[in-house]
PDB file of C-alpha atoms in Angstrom:
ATOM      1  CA  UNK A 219     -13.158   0.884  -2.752  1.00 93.00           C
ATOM      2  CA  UNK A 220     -10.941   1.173  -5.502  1.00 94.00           C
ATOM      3  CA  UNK A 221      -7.120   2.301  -5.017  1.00 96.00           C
ATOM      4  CA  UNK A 222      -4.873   3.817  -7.925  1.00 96.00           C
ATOM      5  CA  UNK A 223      -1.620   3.816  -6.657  1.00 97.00           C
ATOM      6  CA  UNK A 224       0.227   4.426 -10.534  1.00 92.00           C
ATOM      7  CA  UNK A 225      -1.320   8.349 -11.470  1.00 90.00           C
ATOM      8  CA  UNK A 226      -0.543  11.741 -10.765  1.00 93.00           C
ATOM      9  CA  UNK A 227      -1.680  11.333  -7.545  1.00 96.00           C
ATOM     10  CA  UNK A 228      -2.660   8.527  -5.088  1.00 97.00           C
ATOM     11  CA  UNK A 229      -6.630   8.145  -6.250  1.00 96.00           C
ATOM     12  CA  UNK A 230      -9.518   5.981  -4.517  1.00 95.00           C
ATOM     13  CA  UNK A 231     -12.530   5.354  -6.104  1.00 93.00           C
ATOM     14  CA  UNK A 232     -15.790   3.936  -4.960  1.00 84.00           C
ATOM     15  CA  UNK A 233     -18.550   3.804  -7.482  1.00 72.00           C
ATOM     16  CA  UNK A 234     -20.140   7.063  -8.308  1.00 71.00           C
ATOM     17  CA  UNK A 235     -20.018   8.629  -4.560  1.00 74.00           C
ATOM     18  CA  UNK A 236     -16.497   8.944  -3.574  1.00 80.00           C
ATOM     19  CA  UNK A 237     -13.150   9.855  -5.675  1.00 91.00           C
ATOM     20  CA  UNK A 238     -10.479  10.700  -3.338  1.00 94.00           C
ATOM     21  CA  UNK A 239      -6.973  12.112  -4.396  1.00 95.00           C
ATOM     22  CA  UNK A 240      -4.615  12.596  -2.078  1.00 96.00           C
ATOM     23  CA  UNK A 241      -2.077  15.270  -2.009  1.00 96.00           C
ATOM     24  CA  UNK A 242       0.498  12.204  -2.346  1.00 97.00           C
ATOM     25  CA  UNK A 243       1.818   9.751  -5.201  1.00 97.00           C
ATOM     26  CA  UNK A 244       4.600   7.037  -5.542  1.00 97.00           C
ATOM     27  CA  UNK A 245       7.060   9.539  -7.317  1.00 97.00           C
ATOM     28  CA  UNK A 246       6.791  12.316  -4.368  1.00 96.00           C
ATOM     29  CA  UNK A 247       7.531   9.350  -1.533  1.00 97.00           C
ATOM     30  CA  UNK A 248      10.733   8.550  -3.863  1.00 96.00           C
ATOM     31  CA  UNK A 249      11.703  11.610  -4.372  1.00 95.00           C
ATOM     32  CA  UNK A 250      11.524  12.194  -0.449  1.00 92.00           C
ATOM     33  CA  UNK A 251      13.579   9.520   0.991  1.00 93.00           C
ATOM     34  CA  UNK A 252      12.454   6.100  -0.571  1.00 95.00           C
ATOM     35  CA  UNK A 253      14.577   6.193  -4.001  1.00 95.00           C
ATOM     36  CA  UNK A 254      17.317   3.693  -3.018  1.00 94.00           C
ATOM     37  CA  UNK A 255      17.410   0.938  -1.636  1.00 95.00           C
ATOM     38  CA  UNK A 256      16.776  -0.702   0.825  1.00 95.00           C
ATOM     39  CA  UNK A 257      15.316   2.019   2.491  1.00 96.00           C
ATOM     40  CA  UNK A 258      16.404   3.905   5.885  1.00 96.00           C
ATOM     41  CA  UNK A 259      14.672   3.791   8.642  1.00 96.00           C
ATOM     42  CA  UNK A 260      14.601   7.427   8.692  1.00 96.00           C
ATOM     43  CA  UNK A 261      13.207   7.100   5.184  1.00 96.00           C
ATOM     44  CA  UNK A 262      10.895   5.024   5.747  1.00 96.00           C
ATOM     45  CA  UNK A 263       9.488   7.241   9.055  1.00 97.00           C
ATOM     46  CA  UNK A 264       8.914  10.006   6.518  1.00 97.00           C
ATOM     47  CA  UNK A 265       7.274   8.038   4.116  1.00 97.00           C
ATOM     48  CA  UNK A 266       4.881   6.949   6.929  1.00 97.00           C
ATOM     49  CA  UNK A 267       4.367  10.563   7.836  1.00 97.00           C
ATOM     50  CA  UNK A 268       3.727  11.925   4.205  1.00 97.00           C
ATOM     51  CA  UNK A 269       1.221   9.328   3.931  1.00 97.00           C
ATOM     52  CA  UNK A 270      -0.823  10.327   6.949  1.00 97.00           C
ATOM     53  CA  UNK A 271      -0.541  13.779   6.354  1.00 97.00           C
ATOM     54  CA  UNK A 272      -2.182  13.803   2.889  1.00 97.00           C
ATOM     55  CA  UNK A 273      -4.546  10.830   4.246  1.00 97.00           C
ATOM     56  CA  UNK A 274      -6.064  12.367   7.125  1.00 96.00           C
ATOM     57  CA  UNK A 275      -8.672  15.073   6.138  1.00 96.00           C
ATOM     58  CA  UNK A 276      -9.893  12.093   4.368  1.00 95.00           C
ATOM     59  CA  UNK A 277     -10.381   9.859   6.915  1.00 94.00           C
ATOM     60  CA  UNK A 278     -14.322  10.685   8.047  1.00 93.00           C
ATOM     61  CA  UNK A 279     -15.384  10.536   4.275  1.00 90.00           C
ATOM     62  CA  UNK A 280     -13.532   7.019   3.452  1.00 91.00           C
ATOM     63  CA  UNK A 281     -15.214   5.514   6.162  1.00 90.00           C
ATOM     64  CA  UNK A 282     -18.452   6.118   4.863  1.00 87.00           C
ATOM     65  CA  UNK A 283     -17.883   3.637   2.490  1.00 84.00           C
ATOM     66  CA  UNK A 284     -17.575  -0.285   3.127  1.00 84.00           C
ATOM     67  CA  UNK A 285     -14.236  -0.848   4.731  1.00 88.00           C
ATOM     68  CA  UNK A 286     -14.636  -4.382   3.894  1.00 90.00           C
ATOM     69  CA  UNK A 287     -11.910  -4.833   0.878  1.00 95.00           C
ATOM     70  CA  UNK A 288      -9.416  -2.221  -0.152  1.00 96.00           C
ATOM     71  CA  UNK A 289      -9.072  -3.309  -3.796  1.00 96.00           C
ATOM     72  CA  UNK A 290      -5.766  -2.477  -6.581  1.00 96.00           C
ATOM     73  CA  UNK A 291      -4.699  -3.786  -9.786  1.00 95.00           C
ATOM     74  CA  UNK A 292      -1.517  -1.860  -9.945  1.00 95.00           C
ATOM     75  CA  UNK A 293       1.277  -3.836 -10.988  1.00 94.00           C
ATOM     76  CA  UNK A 294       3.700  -2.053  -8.478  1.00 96.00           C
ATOM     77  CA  UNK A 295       1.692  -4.410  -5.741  1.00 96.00           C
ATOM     78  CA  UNK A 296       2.084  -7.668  -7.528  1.00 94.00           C
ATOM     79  CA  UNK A 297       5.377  -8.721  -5.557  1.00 95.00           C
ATOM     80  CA  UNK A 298       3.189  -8.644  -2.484  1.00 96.00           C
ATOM     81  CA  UNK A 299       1.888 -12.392  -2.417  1.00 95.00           C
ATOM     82  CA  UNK A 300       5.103 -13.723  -3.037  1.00 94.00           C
ATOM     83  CA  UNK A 301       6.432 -11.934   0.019  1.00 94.00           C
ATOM     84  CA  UNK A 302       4.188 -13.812   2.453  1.00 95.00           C
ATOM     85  CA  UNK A 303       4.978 -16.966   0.603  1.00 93.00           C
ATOM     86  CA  UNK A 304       1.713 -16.986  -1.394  1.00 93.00           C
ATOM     87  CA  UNK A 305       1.956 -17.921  -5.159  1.00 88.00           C
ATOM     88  CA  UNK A 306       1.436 -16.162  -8.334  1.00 81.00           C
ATOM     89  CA  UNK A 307      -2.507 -16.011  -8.819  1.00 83.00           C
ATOM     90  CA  UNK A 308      -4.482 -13.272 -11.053  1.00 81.00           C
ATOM     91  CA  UNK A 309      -6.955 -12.400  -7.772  1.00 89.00           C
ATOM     92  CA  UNK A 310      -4.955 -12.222  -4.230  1.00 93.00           C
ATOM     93  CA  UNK A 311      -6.912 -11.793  -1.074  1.00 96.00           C
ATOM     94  CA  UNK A 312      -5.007 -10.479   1.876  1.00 97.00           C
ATOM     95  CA  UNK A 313      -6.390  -9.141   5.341  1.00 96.00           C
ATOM     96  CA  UNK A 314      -4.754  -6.251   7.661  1.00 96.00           C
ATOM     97  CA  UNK A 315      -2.715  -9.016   9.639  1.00 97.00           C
ATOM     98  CA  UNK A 316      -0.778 -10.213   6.211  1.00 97.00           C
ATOM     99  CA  UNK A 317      -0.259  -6.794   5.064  1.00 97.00           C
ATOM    100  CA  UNK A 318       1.151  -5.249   8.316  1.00 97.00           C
ATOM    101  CA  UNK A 319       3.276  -8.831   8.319  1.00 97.00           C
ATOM    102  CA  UNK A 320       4.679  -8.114   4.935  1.00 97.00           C
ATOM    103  CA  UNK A 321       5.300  -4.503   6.275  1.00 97.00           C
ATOM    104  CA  UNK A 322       6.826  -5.338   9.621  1.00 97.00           C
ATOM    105  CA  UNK A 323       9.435  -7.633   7.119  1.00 96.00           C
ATOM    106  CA  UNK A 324       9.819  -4.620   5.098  1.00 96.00           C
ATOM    107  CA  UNK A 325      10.614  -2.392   8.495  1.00 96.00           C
ATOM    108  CA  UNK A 326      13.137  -5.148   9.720  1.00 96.00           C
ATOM    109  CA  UNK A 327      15.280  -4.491   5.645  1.00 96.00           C
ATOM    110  CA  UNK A 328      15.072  -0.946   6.688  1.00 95.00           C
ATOM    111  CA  UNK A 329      16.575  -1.843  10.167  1.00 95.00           C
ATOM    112  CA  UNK A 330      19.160  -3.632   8.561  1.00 94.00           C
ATOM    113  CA  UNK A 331      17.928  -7.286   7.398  1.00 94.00           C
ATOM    114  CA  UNK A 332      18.860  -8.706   4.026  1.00 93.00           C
ATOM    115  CA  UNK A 333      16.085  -8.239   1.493  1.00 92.00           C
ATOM    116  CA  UNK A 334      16.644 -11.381   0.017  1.00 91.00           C
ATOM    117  CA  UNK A 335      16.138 -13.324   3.710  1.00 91.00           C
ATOM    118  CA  UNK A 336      12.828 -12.200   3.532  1.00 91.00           C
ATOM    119  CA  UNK A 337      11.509 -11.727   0.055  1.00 90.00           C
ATOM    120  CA  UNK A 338      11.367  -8.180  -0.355  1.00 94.00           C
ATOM    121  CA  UNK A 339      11.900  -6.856  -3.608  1.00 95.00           C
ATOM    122  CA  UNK A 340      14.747  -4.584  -3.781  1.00 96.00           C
ATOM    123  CA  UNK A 341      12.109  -1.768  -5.456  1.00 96.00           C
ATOM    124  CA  UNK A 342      11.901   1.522  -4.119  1.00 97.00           C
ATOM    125  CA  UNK A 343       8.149   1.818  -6.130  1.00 97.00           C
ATOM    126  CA  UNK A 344       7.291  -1.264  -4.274  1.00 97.00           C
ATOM    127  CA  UNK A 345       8.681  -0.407  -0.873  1.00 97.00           C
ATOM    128  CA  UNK A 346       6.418   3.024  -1.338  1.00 98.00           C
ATOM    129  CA  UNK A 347       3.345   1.320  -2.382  1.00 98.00           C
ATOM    130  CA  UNK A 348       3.322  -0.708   0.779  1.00 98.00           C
ATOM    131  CA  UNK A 349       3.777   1.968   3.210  1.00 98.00           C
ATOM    132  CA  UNK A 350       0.957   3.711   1.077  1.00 98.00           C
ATOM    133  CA  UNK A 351      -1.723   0.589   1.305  1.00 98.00           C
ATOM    134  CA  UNK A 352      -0.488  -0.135   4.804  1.00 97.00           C
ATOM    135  CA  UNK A 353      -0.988   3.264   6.382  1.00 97.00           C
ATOM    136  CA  UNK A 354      -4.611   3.555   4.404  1.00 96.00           C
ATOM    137  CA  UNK A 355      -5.724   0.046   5.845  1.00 96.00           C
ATOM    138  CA  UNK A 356      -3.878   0.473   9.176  1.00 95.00           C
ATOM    139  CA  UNK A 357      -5.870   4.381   9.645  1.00 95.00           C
ATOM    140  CA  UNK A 358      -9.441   3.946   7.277  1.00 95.00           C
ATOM    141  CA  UNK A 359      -9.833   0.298   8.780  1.00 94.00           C
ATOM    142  CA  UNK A 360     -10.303  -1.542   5.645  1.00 95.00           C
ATOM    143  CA  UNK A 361      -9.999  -5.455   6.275  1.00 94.00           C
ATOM    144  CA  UNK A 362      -8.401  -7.030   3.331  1.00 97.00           C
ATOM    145  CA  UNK A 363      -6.638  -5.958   0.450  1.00 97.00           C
ATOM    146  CA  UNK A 364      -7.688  -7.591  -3.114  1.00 97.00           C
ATOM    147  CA  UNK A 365      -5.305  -7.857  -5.324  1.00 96.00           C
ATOM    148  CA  UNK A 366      -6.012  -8.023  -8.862  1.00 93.00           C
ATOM    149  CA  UNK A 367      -3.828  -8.604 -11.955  1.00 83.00           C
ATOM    150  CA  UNK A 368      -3.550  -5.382 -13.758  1.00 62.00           C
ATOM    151  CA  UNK A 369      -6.798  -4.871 -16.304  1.00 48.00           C
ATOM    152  CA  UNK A 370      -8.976  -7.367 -13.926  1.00 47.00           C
ATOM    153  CA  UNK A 371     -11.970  -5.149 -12.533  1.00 52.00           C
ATOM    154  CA  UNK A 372     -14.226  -6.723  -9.965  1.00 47.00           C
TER     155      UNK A 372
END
């Protein structure tokens, strides 16, 4: 499954069979609470809420699809590696644990902990791409995120 987290709307694409968009994209989630930085926690609760609400009529028909790898080449996601210490590479392979690490680091900025302590980029686009890939793999069940460098298709 492919994710588009830069368009109109949040879009995920497997082959031929499934094209999802969600009633959600990175500008709404800024516009709702995530524009500054670093986020509030109160912020970042909505976020997480928006998310789910626009991702679960969706659920049943994203699971009939593998929920083996979640893959995105959007450049907002690029960061990502570096905040679990991981270097700059053109493919990234992450599973559920590193992703809800790198969001639990993210929650801990929003609770008051200095961005720079723990890597986090001090982007709002970045903060709301996280909760967006976080919530899908955390509710759909996918196992590992595969991250590609922007125009790399696999």
């Amino acid at each position: 499954m492919h994710l588009y987290l830069q368009e109109e709307a949040i879009r995920l694409q497997a082959g031929q069979s499934t094209d999802i968009s969600l009633s959600l994209s990175l500008p709404s989630l800024l516009k709702a609470g995530l524009q500054h930085f670093p986020p509030s926690e109160q912020a970042m609760e909505q976020a997480i809420a928006s998310t789910e609400d626009a991702l679960m009529p969706w659920i049943p028909a994203l699971r009939l699809d593998s929920l083996e790898v979640l893959e995105c080449a959007d450049a907002v996601l690029a960061p990502l590696p570096g905040v679990l210490g991981y270097p700059p590479q053109a493919i990234c392979e992450l599973d559920i644990d590193e992703v809800e690490r790198a969001f639990n680091q993210l929650a801990q900025v929003a609770a008051g902990m200095p961005a720079k302590s723990l890597d986090i980029p001090e982007r709002p686009d970045f903060v709301a791409a996280l909760v967006v890939v976080r919530e899908l793999m955390h509710h759909v069940g996918w196992e590992q995120l595969r991250l590609l460098e922007a125009g790399i298709e696999s």
